Structures are given as structure tokens and as C-alpha cells.
Coordinates of C-alpha atoms in Angstrom, one line a residue:
M9 CA 0.1 -0.2 0.0
P10 CA 1.4 3.3 -0.9
N11 CA 2.9 4.8 2.1
K12 CA 1.2 7.7 3.7
Q13 CA 4.3 8.9 5.7
N14 CA 6.0 10.2 1.7
D15 CA 3.1 12.5 1.5
R16 CA 4.1 15.5 3.2
K17 CA 7.1 14.8 1.8
R18 CA 6.2 14.7 -1.9
K19 CA 6.8 17.8 -4.7
K20 CA 3.2 18.6 -6.0
L21 CA 3.2 17.6 -9.3
K22 CA 2.6 21.8 -10.7
T23 CA 5.7 23.1 -8.4
E24 CA 7.4 20.4 -10.6
I25 CA 6.3 21.8 -13.8
I26 CA 6.5 25.3 -12.2
E27 CA 10.4 24.1 -11.5
L28 CA 11.0 23.1 -15.4
L29 CA 9.2 26.3 -17.1
F30 CA 11.0 28.7 -14.8
L31 CA 14.4 26.8 -15.1
S32 CA 14.1 26.3 -19.0
F33 CA 12.9 30.3 -19.0
A34 CA 16.0 31.4 -16.9
V35 CA 17.9 29.3 -19.1
S36 CA 16.8 30.7 -22.5
A37 CA 16.8 34.0 -21.1
F38 CA 20.3 34.1 -20.7
F39 CA 20.9 32.5 -24.3
Y40 CA 18.4 35.6 -25.4
L41 CA 21.2 37.8 -23.6
F42 CA 23.8 36.3 -24.9
L43 CA 22.6 35.9 -28.3
S44 CA 21.4 39.7 -28.6
Y45 CA 25.1 40.7 -27.1
T46 CA 26.6 38.7 -29.4
S47 CA 24.7 40.1 -32.6
Q48 CA 25.3 43.6 -31.8
I49 CA 29.2 43.2 -31.4
L50 CA 29.6 41.0 -35.0
A51 CA 27.2 43.2 -36.4
N52 CA 29.3 46.8 -35.4
A53 CA 32.6 45.2 -36.6
Y54 CA 31.1 44.0 -40.0
L55 CA 30.0 47.5 -40.6
S56 CA 33.1 48.5 -39.4
E57 CA 35.0 46.8 -41.4
R58 CA 33.7 47.6 -44.5
G59 CA 33.2 51.0 -43.2
I60 CA 29.5 51.2 -43.6
L61 CA 27.5 54.0 -41.1
L62 CA 23.9 54.0 -40.2
D63 CA 21.9 56.8 -39.5
P64 CA 20.1 56.1 -36.5
I65 CA 16.7 55.2 -38.4
Q66 CA 18.6 52.2 -39.7
E67 CA 20.8 51.4 -36.7
N68 CA 17.2 51.0 -34.8
V69 CA 15.7 49.1 -37.5
L70 CA 18.6 46.2 -37.9
Y71 CA 19.0 45.7 -33.8
A72 CA 15.5 45.6 -33.3
W73 CA 15.4 43.3 -36.6
M74 CA 18.6 41.0 -34.5
K75 CA 16.4 41.2 -31.2
T76 CA 13.1 39.6 -32.6
V77 CA 15.5 36.9 -34.0
C78 CA 17.2 36.5 -31.2
F79 CA 13.7 36.0 -29.4
F80 CA 12.0 33.6 -32.1
A81 CA 15.9 31.4 -31.4
C82 CA 15.0 31.3 -27.7
M83 CA 11.9 30.6 -27.7
I84 CA 12.5 28.1 -29.5
I85 CA 15.3 26.6 -27.0
F86 CA 13.1 27.9 -24.2
I87 CA 10.8 24.5 -25.6
V88 CA 12.8 22.5 -26.5
I89 CA 14.4 22.8 -23.2
F90 CA 11.1 22.1 -21.9
L91 CA 10.4 19.1 -23.8
V92 CA 13.8 17.4 -22.9
L93 CA 13.6 18.2 -19.7
F94 CA 9.2 17.0 -19.0
S95 CA 9.5 14.8 -21.5
Q96 CA 10.9 12.2 -18.7
K97 CA 7.7 12.9 -16.6
I98 CA 5.9 12.2 -20.3
S99 CA 6.8 8.8 -20.4
Y100 CA 6.5 7.8 -16.9
L101 CA 2.8 8.9 -17.4
L102 CA 2.7 6.8 -20.7
V103 CA 4.1 3.8 -18.8
I104 CA 1.3 4.6 -15.7
T105 CA -1.1 4.7 -18.7
D106 CA 0.3 1.2 -20.0
G107 CA -0.2 0.0 -16.5
I108 CA -4.5 1.1 -15.9
R109 CA -4.7 -0.7 -19.3
K110 CA -2.9 -4.3 -18.3
L111 CA -5.2 -3.6 -15.0
Q112 CA -8.0 -3.2 -17.0
E113 CA -7.5 -6.1 -19.3
K114 CA -6.1 -8.3 -15.9
Q115 CA -2.8 -8.9 -16.5
M116 CA -1.9 -8.6 -13.6
D117 CA 1.7 -9.7 -14.2
F118 CA 3.5 -6.7 -13.5
V119 CA 4.9 -3.6 -11.3
I120 CA 5.9 0.0 -12.2
E121 CA 9.0 1.0 -11.3
L122 CA 9.1 4.0 -9.1
E123 CA 10.9 6.9 -9.9
G124 CA 10.5 10.7 -8.5
N125 CA 8.2 11.8 -4.9
D126 CA 5.0 13.8 -6.7
E127 CA 2.3 12.8 -7.6
L128 CA 2.7 10.4 -10.6
T129 CA 5.1 8.1 -8.5
L130 CA 2.0 7.9 -5.9
L131 CA -0.2 6.9 -8.5
A132 CA 2.3 4.7 -10.0
E133 CA 2.6 3.0 -5.9
S134 CA -1.5 2.5 -6.4
I135 CA -1.7 1.0 -9.5
N136 CA 1.1 -2.0 -8.0
Y137 CA -1.0 -2.4 -4.7
L138 CA -4.4 -2.5 -6.9
S139 CA -2.2 -4.7 -8.6
L140 CA -0.8 -7.2 -6.4
S141 CA -4.1 -6.7 -4.3
Q142 CA -5.8 -8.5 -7.3
R143 CA -2.9 -10.7 -8.0
Q144 CA -3.2 -11.8 -4.4
L145 CA -7.0 -11.8 -5.1
L146 CA -6.7 -14.1 -8.2
E147 CA -4.6 -16.8 -6.3
K148 CA -6.1 -17.1 -3.7
E149 CA -9.4 -18.2 -5.7
E150 CA -7.7 -20.5 -7.4
A151 CA -6.5 -22.0 -4.4
L152 CA -9.6 -22.1 -2.7
R153 CA -11.5 -23.6 -5.8
K154 CA -8.3 -26.0 -6.4
E155 CA -9.2 -27.4 -2.5
R156 CA -12.8 -27.5 -3.3
E157 CA -12.6 -29.5 -6.0
D158 CA -10.4 -31.9 -4.0
F159 CA -12.9 -31.7 -1.0
I160 CA -15.8 -32.7 -4.2
H161 CA -13.6 -35.4 -5.5
S162 CA -12.5 -36.8 -2.2
L163 CA -15.3 -37.0 -0.7
S164 CA -17.6 -38.3 -4.1
H165 CA -14.5 -41.1 -3.9
D166 CA -15.5 -41.4 -0.2
I167 CA -19.0 -42.2 -0.9
R168 CA -18.1 -45.0 -3.8
T169 CA -16.8 -47.4 -0.4
P170 CA -19.9 -47.7 1.5
L171 CA -21.2 -47.7 -1.9
T172 CA -19.8 -50.8 -3.1
S173 CA -20.4 -52.4 0.0
I174 CA -23.9 -51.6 0.0
L175 CA -24.4 -53.2 -3.8
S176 CA -21.7 -56.4 -2.6
Y177 CA -23.9 -57.2 0.4
S178 CA -27.1 -56.5 -2.0
E179 CA -25.1 -59.3 -4.5
Y180 CA -25.3 -61.8 -1.6
L181 CA -28.8 -61.8 -0.7
E182 CA -29.7 -62.2 -4.2
G183 CA -27.9 -64.9 -4.9
Q184 CA -29.5 -66.7 -1.8
D185 CA -32.0 -68.9 -2.5
L186 CA -33.9 -68.2 1.4
P187 CA -31.4 -66.5 3.4
T188 CA -31.7 -67.4 7.0
E189 CA -33.6 -64.7 9.8
D190 CA -30.1 -64.0 11.1
D191 CA -27.9 -63.3 7.6
Y192 CA -31.2 -61.1 7.0
R193 CA -30.7 -59.2 10.1
A194 CA -27.6 -59.1 10.1
Y195 CA -27.0 -57.8 6.7
A196 CA -29.9 -55.5 6.2
S197 CA -28.0 -53.8 9.7
M198 CA -25.1 -53.2 7.5
V199 CA -26.8 -51.7 4.6
K200 CA -28.9 -49.9 7.2
K201 CA -25.5 -48.6 8.6
K202 CA -23.7 -48.0 5.1
A203 CA -27.0 -46.1 3.6
Q204 CA -26.5 -43.9 6.7
Q205 CA -22.9 -43.3 6.1
I206 CA -23.7 -42.3 2.5
K207 CA -26.7 -39.6 3.5
V208 CA -23.7 -38.3 6.0
L209 CA -21.4 -38.1 2.9
S210 CA -23.2 -36.5 0.6
E211 CA -25.1 -34.0 3.1
Q212 CA -20.8 -32.4 3.4
L213 CA -20.9 -33.0 -0.5
L214 CA -24.3 -30.6 -0.7
G215 CA -22.8 -28.6 2.4
K216 CA -25.6 -29.2 4.8
K217 CA -23.7 -30.9 7.4
K218 CA -21.2 -29.9 9.3
R219 CA -18.0 -31.6 10.8
K220 CA -19.5 -32.6 14.4
P221 CA -16.2 -33.8 16.4
E222 CA -17.8 -34.8 20.1
K223 CA -16.6 -36.6 22.9
I224 CA -15.6 -39.5 22.7
E225 CA -15.4 -41.2 26.5
N226 CA -14.3 -44.9 25.2
G227 CA -12.3 -44.2 22.5
L228 CA -11.1 -48.0 22.2
L229 CA -14.0 -50.0 21.8
L230 CA -15.1 -47.1 18.9
I231 CA -11.4 -48.4 17.1
E232 CA -12.1 -52.0 18.1
Q233 CA -15.6 -51.1 16.0
L234 CA -14.2 -50.0 13.5
A235 CA -11.1 -52.1 13.1
A236 CA -13.5 -55.8 12.7
E237 CA -15.4 -53.7 10.4
W238 CA -12.3 -53.3 8.6
C239 CA -11.2 -57.3 9.0
E240 CA -14.8 -58.5 8.2
D241 CA -15.0 -56.2 5.0
L242 CA -11.9 -57.8 3.9
E243 CA -11.1 -61.5 5.6
D244 CA -13.3 -63.1 2.6
E245 CA -10.5 -62.6 0.2
F246 CA -8.0 -61.6 2.1
S247 CA -5.7 -62.7 5.1
C248 CA -6.3 -59.8 7.9
R249 CA -4.2 -59.3 10.7
L250 CA -5.3 -57.4 13.4
D251 CA -2.2 -55.7 16.1
L252 CA -4.3 -53.6 19.4
K253 CA -2.1 -54.8 21.9
D254 CA -0.6 -51.2 22.2
C255 CA -4.1 -49.4 22.1
G256 CA -5.0 -47.9 25.2
N257 CA -7.7 -46.6 26.6
F258 CA -8.4 -42.7 25.4
Q259 CA -10.7 -39.8 25.4
A260 CA -10.7 -36.9 23.0
Y261 CA -12.9 -34.8 20.6
L262 CA -12.8 -36.8 17.3
D263 CA -15.5 -36.8 14.0
I264 CA -16.7 -40.4 13.9
N265 CA -18.0 -40.4 10.4
E266 CA -14.1 -38.7 9.7
L267 CA -12.8 -41.6 11.7
R268 CA -15.0 -44.0 9.3
R269 CA -13.9 -42.3 6.3
I270 CA -10.0 -43.3 6.8
F271 CA -11.3 -46.8 7.5
D272 CA -13.2 -46.6 4.7
N273 CA -10.4 -45.3 2.0
L274 CA -8.3 -48.1 4.3
L275 CA -10.1 -51.0 3.2
S276 CA -10.7 -49.7 -0.3
N277 CA -6.6 -49.4 -1.2
V278 CA -6.1 -53.1 0.0
E279 CA -9.4 -54.1 -2.2
R280 CA -7.8 -52.3 -4.8
Y281 CA -4.1 -52.4 -5.0
A282 CA -3.1 -55.3 -2.1
R283 CA -2.1 -58.9 -3.0
P284 CA -5.0 -61.2 -2.6
S285 CA -2.5 -63.7 -1.3
G286 CA -0.6 -61.7 0.7
E287 CA -1.1 -60.5 4.1
I288 CA -3.1 -57.0 5.8
L289 CA -1.1 -56.0 8.7
L290 CA -2.7 -53.3 10.7
V291 CA -1.6 -51.8 13.7
I292 CA -3.4 -49.5 15.6
K293 CA -1.5 -48.0 19.1
T294 CA -1.5 -44.8 21.4
I295 CA 1.7 -43.4 21.8
D296 CA 2.8 -39.8 23.1
G297 CA -1.4 -38.6 23.3
C298 CA -1.0 -39.8 20.0
L299 CA -3.8 -42.1 17.7
S300 CA -1.2 -43.7 15.5
I301 CA -3.2 -46.4 12.7
V302 CA -0.8 -48.3 10.9
Q303 CA -1.0 -50.6 7.7
K304 CA 1.2 -52.9 5.8
N305 CA 0.6 -54.8 2.4
E306 CA 1.8 -56.4 -0.4
K307 CA 1.3 -55.0 -3.8
R308 CA -0.2 -56.7 -6.8
Q309 CA 2.2 -57.0 -9.4
R310 CA -0.3 -55.3 -12.2
P311 CA -2.3 -52.5 -10.1
Y312 CA -5.0 -51.0 -10.7
D313 CA -4.9 -47.0 -12.3
G314 CA -3.4 -45.4 -9.2
E315 CA -5.9 -42.7 -9.5
S316 CA -8.6 -44.1 -6.9
L317 CA -5.6 -44.3 -4.6
K318 CA -4.5 -40.8 -4.7
L319 CA -7.8 -40.0 -4.3
G320 CA -8.1 -42.1 -1.1
I321 CA -4.5 -40.8 0.5
R322 CA -5.2 -37.4 -0.4
S323 CA -8.6 -37.3 1.7
I324 CA -7.0 -39.7 4.6
R325 CA -4.4 -36.6 4.4
S326 CA -7.0 -33.9 4.6
I327 CA -8.9 -36.0 7.6
A328 CA -5.5 -36.1 9.6
G329 CA -5.0 -32.1 8.3
N330 CA -8.5 -31.3 10.1
Y331 CA -6.3 -32.4 13.6
E332 CA -2.9 -31.6 13.2
G333 CA -1.8 -34.8 12.5
T334 CA 0.2 -36.3 9.7
V335 CA 0.2 -39.6 6.8
T336 CA 3.2 -41.2 5.6
I337 CA 3.6 -43.1 3.2
T338 CA 6.2 -45.4 3.0
E339 CA 6.5 -48.0 -0.4
D340 CA 8.7 -50.0 -2.5
E341 CA 8.5 -52.6 -5.6
E342 CA 6.6 -55.3 -3.6
S343 CA 5.0 -53.4 -0.3
F344 CA 3.1 -50.5 0.9
L345 CA 3.1 -48.6 3.7
I346 CA 0.7 -45.6 5.3
E347 CA 1.2 -44.5 8.6
I348 CA -1.3 -41.8 9.9
I349 CA -1.0 -39.9 13.0
I350 CA -4.2 -38.5 14.7
P351 CA -3.4 -36.2 17.8
L352 CA -6.0 -36.8 21.0
N353 CA -7.2 -33.7 21.8
E354 CA -9.1 -33.2 24.8
E355 CA -10.6 -30.2 24.4
I356 CA -13.1 -29.3 21.8
Q357 CA -11.2 -27.0 18.6
N358 CA -12.1 -23.4 18.0
S359 CA -16.1 -22.7 16.9
S360 CA -14.1 -22.0 13.2
E361 CA -12.1 -25.1 12.7
L362 CA -15.5 -27.2 13.5
S363 CA -16.9 -27.1 9.8
P364 CA -15.2 -28.0 6.4
R365 CA -14.2 -24.7 4.9
F366 CA -16.8 -24.6 1.9
I367 CA -19.7 -25.8 3.6

């Protein structure tokens, strides 16, 4: 922003113009006197050398004619000097005009070099400030647009996991001739749970539902439940091993739906990229006031397109970021390991942090 402290020290543009006019006039007046005096001496010397005598009238006419010539010559000198001195201001004004044109055309990648310390300098500072503000605003809008797109892609990706589970349960029930009442109730309960999860994610996607961290009184029980669901969904196709021996009970403010999304993304990545004959290891523990979730699996020789994996990891990073947590990926040609660290806050965060930025 233009520096207001320099406003008192700035010269007025009209003052600078008057100074240039005065300087041009002073130089021109000097040249007028010099030319007038020199021309008279030269004329007298020329007439004396040739013995020409002029009467007073002729002499006055000659001197008047020479003074007129000197006057017009000095007028030209005055104009040239003034234009030369003022040309820098005119050039600077043209640069400022070009900056205004670029502002109108929304070309914000320019900076006008500051020259002098007058109103034109102030105008250049203001244009630079507007350009910088507009550039920062556009960059912020672009960042928000990209972040919103990532948010939408993340939720859209997370909706697919429970939807896939519902389709799997439906196909299983459809393939059974006469499912037992216990099977029917169990699968109906699973379908209802997954449908409710889709409903929550859809409301978040549409901006109708905010994050809702709540006090978890028995964190170990919640983790055991989520881990059991993770294992139950994978055990038909994979060899799963759970390690919860170092996971103690804890109390913290967490959003259960976000934790469920983490486990769903872990599950989805296993289904798409893990080698079926390999072991899937899930280690969950509490350490130094944080919840650590580590999943390790062997990779398929010919994995699917990795775009879904990127979306899943991006979603997990976003959720962990809501708690100022971290996500670390370690992989090689044969194995894949993801470690998620979530701080267990026993106090609720600020209200401004409880709702997604795009809701």
C-alpha cells in the first residue's frame, strides 16, 4: 500500500512543472541576452570593417530585427529545453497509462518502477498495490477453487466405498435362495449403516452438514469396532491381521464419520491394490497422546490405475489435517505402508475449525 508517511514529503506535480518552466525560462533568457549582445558586437564589427555607416533609424531597425531573431531562437530553445526536461515525466506517465490498461485487461503480472516523489509516483504506487491485491485475490480464488474441487473429489471417492459394500451385500442376498432370518437381519443392518454413511457424506458434499467432533468417552471401544468392520469386509478375500495390543483406552474430541472414512479408504485401497494372497497388517496404538494407525500390505503385480489410490490418500491427509495430524507413505515395488498420526485432543477446537471451509 502507498506509504502515507511520504505524502508530506512529496512534491506537487504542478510545482515541478513550474520549476521546469522557470529553469527553461532562465536558460532561454540567458541565451537571449548572450545572442543579443553577441549579435550586436558582430554586427558593429562587420559594419566597421566595411566602413558602412548607418543612420539612427537604420541602426534601430537592424538592432530590432536582430533582437527579434534572437527572441524567436530563444523561444525555440525554451520549448526544446522544457520538452527535454519534461519528457521523463511524459514517458513515466505513458508507463502508468500502460499499467492502467493492463489492470483493465486483468494482466496482473507487472510492477511499475517507482521514479521521483510526486503525484505520479503516488499513482504508480497505487496501481502497483491494486495489481498486487488483484493478483493475490486471483491466486486465493484459484487455491480455494482447487481446494474445493479436491474436497468434492475426496467426498465423492469416499461415497463409493459404502456404496460398493451395499451393492455387494445386495448381490449376496440376491444370490441366496432362502437366507436365514439372522443373515437377513445382519445384512440389512449393514446396508442401513452404509446407507446412513452415504447420507452423511452426501450432506457434507452438498454443504448441508458440518463436521461434528464429539467427546469420545471410550476410544478403545470405537477403534475396536472400526477395526473389526475393516477386517470383516476384507477377510473373505485377504488374510488380515489386527494388532491392537498397544492401543489403550482414550478420551478425545473426534468426528466418528471422519474416522470411518479413514478406515473405508484404507479398506478401499487394499481391495484395489493389495495382493490377495499376501497378509494385510493393521496396527493401531496410542503413543504420546496420539492415535497411530499403520496399514501394511503387499502390492499386486499389476495394480489398477493409481488415481483412486491418490484420491484415497488425499482424503486421509485432509482428515488427518483437520486434527493437525500427519500421513506418511512408505512403499517400494513389493510393499505399501501408510502411517496415520492423529493427535488426541481432549478439548474441543475453536468453532471456526469445526466446519469445512466450503460449507
